[in-house]
Amino acid sequence: MRGIAAVPTYVVMQPTTLCNLDCTYCYLPFRKVDQRMPVAVARRVAEAANRWAAGGRFSVVWHGGEPMTAGREHLAALMAPFDPAVEHHIQTNATLIDDAWCAFFAERGVRVSISVDGPRERNGERVNLAGCPAYDRIARGVERLRAHGIPFSALCVVGRPEPGLATELYAYFLELGCEVLGLNIEEQEGVNTRANGHPAELVTGFWSELVAAWRRDPRIHLREVEWSLRYAAAVLDGTDAGLLPSRLDPIPTVAHDGSVVLLSPELAGFTDPRYGDFASGNVLTTPLGDILAGAAGTPWIAEFLTGVEACRATCPYFGFCGGAHAANRYFEHGRFDTTVTDHCRNSKMRLLEGVLDHARDHQPTHV
């Protein structure tokens, strides 16, 4: 994990800034404005993506706003320049999914991930532009996916970890029928300025309880827990040094106008007196591969890499997480060369501790 890789494993594309929901914890600054990506931007990204896909697995993740608000016709035009070898993923709030969208996903092999925070009563912050609950529309969209036999993943935001919540959420997502589940403890980032510090024992207990629920019925791939277990197993057999990639994935996020922000999609659309707009270039004027090659020359990225090295030198959890995320450093501390963030504590340190606590509490007894 030294420096930035020249070739990413995926690219995030913003077909529109618009979202039809107004979730209170959302980080996006322009979600009420419909700024659509021109097809010319997709063509320039595809020039690099098609080449990378020829050398191995490569994905494009369509992320908004709500990408489906761009409409099927426009999204199809944006996907058209990409070769069949490129995988397409979409992160959606599911409220617009109907039979026609299901046919669109099936025809193009689009992998779907929905955002929902558990049962109805846990979705109070997922509201439409009029402030009305969105859960019923989300549930109808999920029902359409299931009716068409389209597999899907789910992403859940946890605002307040508390006893019993992990068990409740896991049972809900089992019944929902998702194949993969990711849980994000709410983060302070973008326009969401709410602090996300929680008592350590509550967060650790949440993750430990989640492991217990998963072990009782492990039909879902549980993103955070499975990564933690892989890490723990690698430490035990002495292979943990090779677990993380040798270089950071650049995670290029291509905004609607073609500007490229690296490492943290959450920084797209923001500006700062010290760092400017965080963009490392624009695909309409510079090939994406060239933008990645010059990544370390972007001032804020150079500062971030200094912070990663500080994490390496000081944090016992570095082998597990590879250094704090850039956006969390910035939105929590106002700069990139700091180390520990509340996101680290909630979703890295306490996660690993919760998994290990569960393992210790369930060791086999020997007579």
Short mmCIF file of C-alpha atoms in Angstrom, two decimals:
data_model
loop_
_atom_site.label_atom_id
_atom_site.label_comp_id
_atom_site.label_asym_id
_atom_site.label_seq_id
_atom_site.Cartn_x
_atom_site.Cartn_y
_atom_site.Cartn_z
CA MET A 1 0.00 0.00 0.00
CA ARG A 2 2.64 2.51 -1.09
CA GLY A 3 1.62 5.06 -3.71
CA ILE A 4 -1.27 4.85 -6.15
CA ALA A 5 -1.81 2.13 -8.76
CA ALA A 6 -1.71 3.16 -12.41
CA VAL A 7 -4.69 0.94 -13.26
CA PRO A 8 -7.86 0.95 -11.12
CA THR A 9 -10.14 -2.03 -10.53
CA TYR A 10 -13.22 0.08 -11.23
CA VAL A 11 -14.35 3.58 -12.10
CA VAL A 12 -17.31 5.44 -10.59
CA MET A 13 -19.48 7.36 -13.10
CA GLN A 14 -21.99 10.07 -12.20
CA PRO A 15 -24.66 10.07 -14.93
CA THR A 16 -26.53 12.84 -13.11
CA THR A 17 -26.25 14.82 -9.90
CA LEU A 18 -30.02 14.61 -9.36
CA CYS A 19 -31.63 12.42 -6.72
CA ASN A 20 -35.35 11.94 -6.18
CA LEU A 21 -34.77 11.43 -2.44
CA ASP A 22 -33.47 13.84 0.19
CA CYS A 23 -31.99 11.55 2.83
CA THR A 24 -30.92 13.54 5.87
CA TYR A 25 -27.49 11.88 6.11
CA CYS A 26 -26.63 12.24 2.39
CA TYR A 27 -23.24 13.78 1.60
CA LEU A 28 -23.99 14.93 -1.98
CA PRO A 29 -24.05 18.72 -2.52
CA PHE A 30 -26.06 19.00 -5.78
CA ARG A 31 -28.63 16.25 -5.42
CA LYS A 32 -31.54 18.62 -6.20
CA VAL A 33 -30.00 19.73 -9.51
CA ASP A 34 -30.20 17.70 -12.73
CA GLN A 35 -26.74 18.01 -14.27
CA ARG A 36 -26.40 15.15 -16.76
CA MET A 37 -23.26 13.57 -18.10
CA PRO A 38 -22.76 14.07 -21.85
CA VAL A 39 -22.12 10.90 -23.87
CA ALA A 40 -18.76 12.40 -24.88
CA VAL A 41 -17.55 11.94 -21.29
CA ALA A 42 -18.52 8.25 -21.32
CA ARG A 43 -16.71 7.76 -24.63
CA ARG A 44 -13.48 9.15 -23.20
CA VAL A 45 -13.72 6.96 -20.09
CA ALA A 46 -14.49 3.92 -22.24
CA GLU A 47 -11.26 4.39 -24.20
CA ALA A 48 -9.35 3.50 -21.03
CA ALA A 49 -11.88 1.12 -19.46
CA ASN A 50 -12.10 -1.10 -22.54
CA ARG A 51 -8.34 -1.44 -22.59
CA TRP A 52 -8.21 -2.30 -18.89
CA ALA A 53 -11.08 -4.81 -19.21
CA ALA A 54 -9.15 -6.63 -21.94
CA GLY A 55 -6.45 -7.33 -19.36
CA GLY A 56 -8.72 -8.59 -16.58
CA ARG A 57 -11.91 -7.97 -14.66
CA PHE A 58 -12.99 -4.31 -14.71
CA SER A 59 -16.16 -2.56 -13.56
CA VAL A 60 -18.02 0.70 -14.07
CA VAL A 61 -20.17 1.73 -11.10
CA TRP A 62 -23.04 4.09 -11.96
CA HIS A 63 -23.60 6.27 -8.93
CA GLY A 64 -25.39 9.60 -8.46
CA GLY A 65 -27.32 11.33 -7.29
CA GLU A 66 -29.76 8.64 -8.20
CA PRO A 67 -28.44 7.28 -11.51
CA MET A 68 -31.86 6.05 -12.61
CA THR A 69 -33.18 9.63 -12.73
CA ALA A 70 -31.07 10.03 -15.88
CA GLY A 71 -33.59 7.72 -17.61
CA ARG A 72 -33.10 4.44 -19.45
CA GLU A 73 -32.44 6.03 -22.83
CA HIS A 74 -29.67 8.29 -21.57
CA LEU A 75 -28.12 5.62 -19.35
CA ALA A 76 -28.11 3.23 -22.32
CA ALA A 77 -26.33 5.86 -24.42
CA LEU A 78 -23.71 6.31 -21.68
CA MET A 79 -23.13 2.55 -21.47
CA ALA A 80 -22.94 2.04 -25.22
CA PRO A 81 -19.22 2.95 -25.69
CA PHE A 82 -18.08 0.27 -23.23
CA ASP A 83 -17.06 -3.17 -24.50
CA PRO A 84 -19.05 -6.22 -23.34
CA ALA A 85 -16.11 -7.24 -21.15
CA VAL A 86 -16.74 -4.23 -18.89
CA GLU A 87 -19.05 -5.07 -15.95
CA HIS A 88 -21.75 -2.51 -15.11
CA HIS A 89 -22.96 -1.96 -11.56
CA ILE A 90 -25.60 0.48 -10.37
CA GLN A 91 -26.11 1.86 -6.86
CA THR A 92 -29.76 2.86 -6.54
CA ASN A 93 -32.35 3.79 -3.93
CA ALA A 94 -34.69 1.33 -5.76
CA THR A 95 -37.67 3.73 -5.80
CA LEU A 96 -37.78 3.93 -9.61
CA ILE A 97 -37.34 0.22 -10.34
CA ASP A 98 -40.20 -1.18 -12.41
CA ASP A 99 -40.61 -3.92 -15.01
CA ALA A 100 -39.01 -1.83 -17.76
CA TRP A 101 -35.94 -1.12 -15.62
CA CYS A 102 -35.66 -4.82 -14.72
CA ALA A 103 -35.63 -5.66 -18.43
CA PHE A 104 -32.90 -3.02 -18.89
CA PHE A 105 -30.76 -4.57 -16.14
CA ALA A 106 -31.26 -8.09 -17.44
CA GLU A 107 -30.49 -7.22 -21.06
CA ARG A 108 -27.21 -5.50 -20.15
CA GLY A 109 -26.19 -7.74 -17.27
CA VAL A 110 -26.19 -4.79 -14.86
CA ARG A 111 -25.40 -5.77 -11.28
CA VAL A 112 -27.78 -3.99 -8.92
CA SER A 113 -27.12 -2.73 -5.40
CA ILE A 114 -29.91 -1.05 -3.47
CA SER A 115 -29.75 1.35 -0.53
CA VAL A 116 -32.15 0.62 2.33
CA ASP A 117 -31.62 0.93 6.08
CA GLY A 118 -33.59 -2.08 7.30
CA PRO A 119 -37.29 -2.43 8.11
CA ARG A 120 -39.73 0.46 7.66
CA GLU A 121 -39.15 2.00 11.08
CA ARG A 122 -35.38 2.15 10.46
CA ASN A 123 -35.81 4.24 7.28
CA GLY A 124 -37.04 7.48 8.81
CA GLU A 125 -34.19 9.47 7.26
CA ARG A 126 -34.82 8.15 3.74
CA VAL A 127 -37.44 10.60 2.51
CA ASN A 128 -38.46 12.13 -0.83
CA LEU A 129 -38.06 15.79 -1.80
CA ALA A 130 -41.33 16.60 -0.03
CA GLY A 131 -40.09 15.00 3.19
CA CYS A 132 -42.39 11.96 2.91
CA PRO A 133 -41.18 8.44 3.78
CA ALA A 134 -39.74 6.55 0.81
CA TYR A 135 -39.86 3.03 2.21
CA ASP A 136 -42.95 1.80 0.38
CA ARG A 137 -41.45 2.78 -2.98
CA ILE A 138 -38.16 1.10 -2.05
CA ALA A 139 -40.02 -2.09 -1.12
CA ARG A 140 -41.95 -2.06 -4.42
CA GLY A 141 -38.69 -1.74 -6.34
CA VAL A 142 -37.17 -4.67 -4.49
CA GLU A 143 -40.29 -6.73 -5.17
CA ARG A 144 -39.88 -6.08 -8.91
CA LEU A 145 -36.25 -7.25 -8.79
CA ARG A 146 -37.30 -10.44 -7.04
CA ALA A 147 -40.21 -11.02 -9.43
CA HIS A 148 -37.79 -10.84 -12.38
CA GLY A 149 -35.19 -13.04 -10.70
CA ILE A 150 -32.56 -10.29 -10.68
CA PRO A 151 -30.01 -10.81 -7.88
CA PHE A 152 -29.08 -7.73 -5.88
CA SER A 153 -26.82 -6.49 -3.12
CA ALA A 154 -27.82 -4.10 -0.35
CA LEU A 155 -26.17 -1.19 1.41
CA CYS A 156 -27.42 -0.12 4.84
CA VAL A 157 -26.51 3.03 6.81
CA VAL A 158 -26.47 2.62 10.58
CA GLY A 159 -27.03 5.88 12.42
CA ARG A 160 -26.87 4.72 16.04
CA PRO A 161 -25.38 1.31 16.88
CA GLU A 162 -27.32 -0.17 19.80
CA PRO A 163 -27.90 -3.59 21.34
CA GLY A 164 -30.27 -5.75 19.32
CA LEU A 165 -29.96 -3.71 16.14
CA ALA A 166 -27.50 -6.00 14.34
CA THR A 167 -29.71 -9.03 14.91
CA GLU A 168 -32.76 -7.12 13.67
CA LEU A 169 -31.01 -5.86 10.55
CA TYR A 170 -29.54 -9.22 9.63
CA ALA A 171 -32.93 -10.92 9.93
CA TYR A 172 -34.47 -8.23 7.74
CA PHE A 173 -31.90 -8.58 4.97
CA LEU A 174 -32.16 -12.36 5.05
CA GLU A 175 -35.88 -12.02 4.36
CA LEU A 176 -35.29 -9.28 1.77
CA GLY A 177 -33.26 -11.75 -0.28
CA CYS A 178 -30.08 -9.81 -1.03
CA GLU A 179 -26.95 -11.78 -1.88
CA VAL A 180 -24.38 -9.35 -0.43
CA LEU A 181 -24.83 -6.90 2.44
CA GLY A 182 -22.65 -3.93 3.33
CA LEU A 183 -23.24 -1.94 6.50
CA ASN A 184 -21.90 1.60 6.86
CA ILE A 185 -21.99 3.36 10.19
CA GLU A 186 -23.03 6.92 9.31
CA GLU A 187 -20.09 9.11 8.35
CA GLN A 188 -19.47 12.82 8.79
CA GLU A 189 -18.73 13.86 5.22
CA GLY A 190 -19.86 16.19 2.47
CA VAL A 191 -22.90 18.25 3.42
CA ASN A 192 -23.66 15.85 6.29
CA THR A 193 -21.92 17.57 9.20
CA ARG A 194 -23.39 15.45 11.99
CA ALA A 195 -20.68 14.02 14.23
CA ASN A 196 -20.41 10.24 14.17
CA GLY A 197 -18.61 9.44 17.40
CA HIS A 198 -20.14 6.60 19.47
CA PRO A 199 -19.13 4.82 22.67
CA ALA A 200 -16.58 2.16 21.78
CA GLU A 201 -18.43 -0.60 23.63
CA LEU A 202 -21.63 0.01 21.64
CA VAL A 203 -19.90 -0.10 18.28
CA THR A 204 -17.80 -3.14 19.15
CA GLY A 205 -20.91 -4.85 20.49
CA PHE A 206 -22.81 -4.07 17.28
CA TRP A 207 -20.20 -5.79 15.11
CA SER A 208 -19.86 -8.75 17.49
CA GLU A 209 -23.64 -9.21 17.50
CA LEU A 210 -23.68 -9.05 13.70
CA VAL A 211 -21.10 -11.85 13.48
CA ALA A 212 -23.22 -13.98 15.79
CA ALA A 213 -26.34 -13.40 13.68
CA TRP A 214 -24.45 -14.23 10.49
CA ARG A 215 -22.93 -17.42 11.90
CA ARG A 216 -26.38 -18.71 12.82
CA ASP A 217 -27.53 -18.41 9.19
CA PRO A 218 -24.70 -17.41 6.83
CA ARG A 219 -26.70 -17.22 3.60
CA ILE A 220 -25.68 -13.62 2.90
CA HIS A 221 -22.17 -12.52 1.98
CA LEU A 222 -21.48 -10.01 4.74
CA ARG A 223 -18.92 -7.60 3.32
CA GLU A 224 -17.27 -6.24 6.47
CA VAL A 225 -17.35 -9.46 8.48
CA GLU A 226 -15.93 -11.65 5.72
CA TRP A 227 -13.05 -9.23 5.13
CA SER A 228 -12.30 -9.22 8.87
CA LEU A 229 -12.23 -13.01 8.97
CA ARG A 230 -9.92 -13.17 5.95
CA TYR A 231 -7.57 -10.78 7.68
CA ALA A 232 -7.62 -12.70 10.96
CA ALA A 233 -6.96 -15.97 9.13
CA ALA A 234 -4.08 -14.40 7.22
CA VAL A 235 -2.51 -13.14 10.45
CA LEU A 236 -2.75 -16.59 11.98
CA ASP A 237 -1.08 -18.30 9.03
CA GLY A 238 1.48 -15.55 8.50
CA THR A 239 0.28 -14.38 5.08
CA ASP A 240 -1.18 -11.02 6.13
CA ALA A 241 1.70 -9.08 4.58
CA GLY A 242 0.33 -9.96 1.14
CA LEU A 243 -3.33 -9.35 1.89
CA LEU A 244 -3.54 -5.68 0.96
CA PRO A 245 -2.65 -4.58 -2.59
CA SER A 246 0.83 -3.17 -3.08
CA ARG A 247 -0.61 0.19 -4.16
CA LEU A 248 -3.78 2.11 -3.37
CA ASP A 249 -6.63 1.70 -5.85
CA PRO A 250 -7.14 5.19 -7.34
CA ILE A 251 -10.96 4.74 -7.49
CA PRO A 252 -11.42 7.41 -10.18
CA THR A 253 -14.79 9.14 -9.85
CA VAL A 254 -15.86 10.82 -13.09
CA ALA A 255 -18.33 13.60 -12.39
CA HIS A 256 -21.10 14.60 -14.78
CA ASP A 257 -18.82 17.18 -16.44
CA GLY A 258 -15.87 14.81 -16.93
CA SER A 259 -13.78 16.03 -13.99
CA VAL A 260 -11.96 13.25 -12.16
CA VAL A 261 -11.58 12.99 -8.39
CA LEU A 262 -9.39 10.17 -7.11
CA LEU A 263 -9.44 8.00 -3.98
CA SER A 264 -12.72 9.29 -2.47
CA PRO A 265 -15.93 9.76 -4.50
CA GLU A 266 -17.29 11.83 -1.61
CA LEU A 267 -14.94 14.72 -2.49
CA ALA A 268 -16.49 15.26 -5.96
CA GLY A 269 -18.37 18.53 -6.21
CA PHE A 270 -16.60 20.22 -3.31
CA THR A 271 -14.01 23.01 -3.29
CA ASP A 272 -11.59 24.26 -0.67
CA PRO A 273 -9.41 27.40 -0.51
CA ARG A 274 -6.31 25.24 0.00
CA TYR A 275 -7.07 22.33 -2.33
CA GLY A 276 -9.31 23.78 -5.05
CA ASP A 277 -11.93 21.42 -6.47
CA PHE A 278 -10.00 18.19 -5.64
CA ALA A 279 -10.03 17.18 -9.33
CA SER A 280 -6.88 15.74 -10.88
CA GLY A 281 -8.01 16.48 -14.45
CA ASN A 282 -10.89 16.17 -16.89
CA VAL A 283 -11.33 13.30 -19.33
CA LEU A 284 -12.57 15.68 -22.03
CA THR A 285 -9.10 17.21 -22.20
CA THR A 286 -6.78 14.54 -20.76
CA PRO A 287 -6.94 10.72 -21.15
CA LEU A 288 -7.96 8.98 -17.94
CA GLY A 289 -4.76 6.92 -17.91
CA ASP A 290 -2.66 10.11 -18.03
CA ILE A 291 -4.68 11.59 -15.16
CA LEU A 292 -3.94 8.53 -13.05
CA ALA A 293 -0.26 8.59 -13.97
CA GLY A 294 0.03 12.12 -12.61
CA ALA A 295 -2.09 11.52 -9.50
CA ALA A 296 0.69 12.04 -6.96
CA GLY A 297 1.20 15.55 -8.32
CA THR A 298 -2.20 16.67 -7.07
CA PRO A 299 -1.37 18.63 -3.87
CA TRP A 300 -4.06 17.16 -1.64
CA ILE A 301 -3.16 13.62 -2.75
CA ALA A 302 0.49 14.19 -1.86
CA GLU A 303 -0.67 15.32 1.58
CA PHE A 304 -2.91 12.27 1.88
CA LEU A 305 -0.05 9.89 1.05
CA THR A 306 1.93 11.52 3.87
CA GLY A 307 -0.99 10.73 6.16
CA VAL A 308 -1.05 7.10 5.00
CA GLU A 309 2.60 6.77 5.94
CA ALA A 310 1.82 8.27 9.36
CA CYS A 311 -0.86 5.60 9.80
CA ARG A 312 1.62 2.91 8.79
CA ALA A 313 4.12 4.14 11.39
CA THR A 314 1.70 4.61 14.29
CA CYS A 315 -1.45 2.48 13.94
CA PRO A 316 -1.60 -1.22 14.88
CA TYR A 317 -4.65 -1.61 12.63
CA PHE A 318 -2.84 -0.50 9.45
CA GLY A 319 -2.50 -4.03 8.08
CA PHE A 320 -6.27 -4.37 8.30
CA CYS A 321 -7.40 -1.07 6.73
CA GLY A 322 -4.39 0.34 4.87
CA GLY A 323 -4.86 3.87 6.19
CA ALA A 324 -7.81 6.20 6.84
CA HIS A 325 -9.99 7.17 3.88
CA ALA A 326 -9.19 10.53 2.32
CA ALA A 327 -12.69 12.01 2.54
CA ASN A 328 -13.07 11.08 6.20
CA ARG A 329 -9.78 12.77 7.05
CA TYR A 330 -10.84 15.92 5.23
CA PHE A 331 -14.41 16.22 6.45
CA GLU A 332 -13.54 15.34 10.05
CA HIS A 333 -10.23 17.21 10.37
CA GLY A 334 -10.03 19.67 7.45
CA ARG A 335 -6.83 18.18 6.04
CA PHE A 336 -5.42 14.90 4.69
CA ASP A 337 -2.24 14.19 6.66
CA THR A 338 -4.00 13.35 9.92
CA THR A 339 -4.43 9.77 11.05
CA VAL A 340 -7.31 8.47 13.19
CA THR A 341 -10.89 9.44 12.32
CA ASP A 342 -14.23 8.48 13.83
CA HIS A 343 -14.82 6.47 10.67
CA CYS A 344 -11.64 4.50 11.49
CA ARG A 345 -12.89 3.87 15.00
CA ASN A 346 -16.40 2.83 13.95
CA SER A 347 -15.79 0.83 10.80
CA LYS A 348 -12.23 -0.47 11.09
CA MET A 349 -10.98 -0.68 14.68
CA ARG A 350 -14.26 -1.56 16.40
CA LEU A 351 -15.21 -3.85 13.52
CA LEU A 352 -12.08 -5.96 13.94
CA GLU A 353 -12.41 -5.88 17.72
CA GLY A 354 -16.04 -6.99 17.49
CA VAL A 355 -15.17 -9.93 15.25
CA LEU A 356 -12.33 -10.96 17.57
CA ASP A 357 -14.52 -10.54 20.66
CA HIS A 358 -17.06 -12.90 19.13
CA ALA A 359 -14.32 -15.40 18.31
CA ARG A 360 -12.96 -15.25 21.88
CA ASP A 361 -16.41 -15.69 23.39
CA HIS A 362 -17.10 -18.74 21.23
CA GLN A 363 -13.84 -20.64 21.48
CA PRO A 364 -14.31 -24.40 21.80
CA THR A 365 -13.75 -25.65 25.33
CA HIS A 366 -11.30 -28.47 25.95
CA VAL A 367 -11.63 -30.89 28.81
#
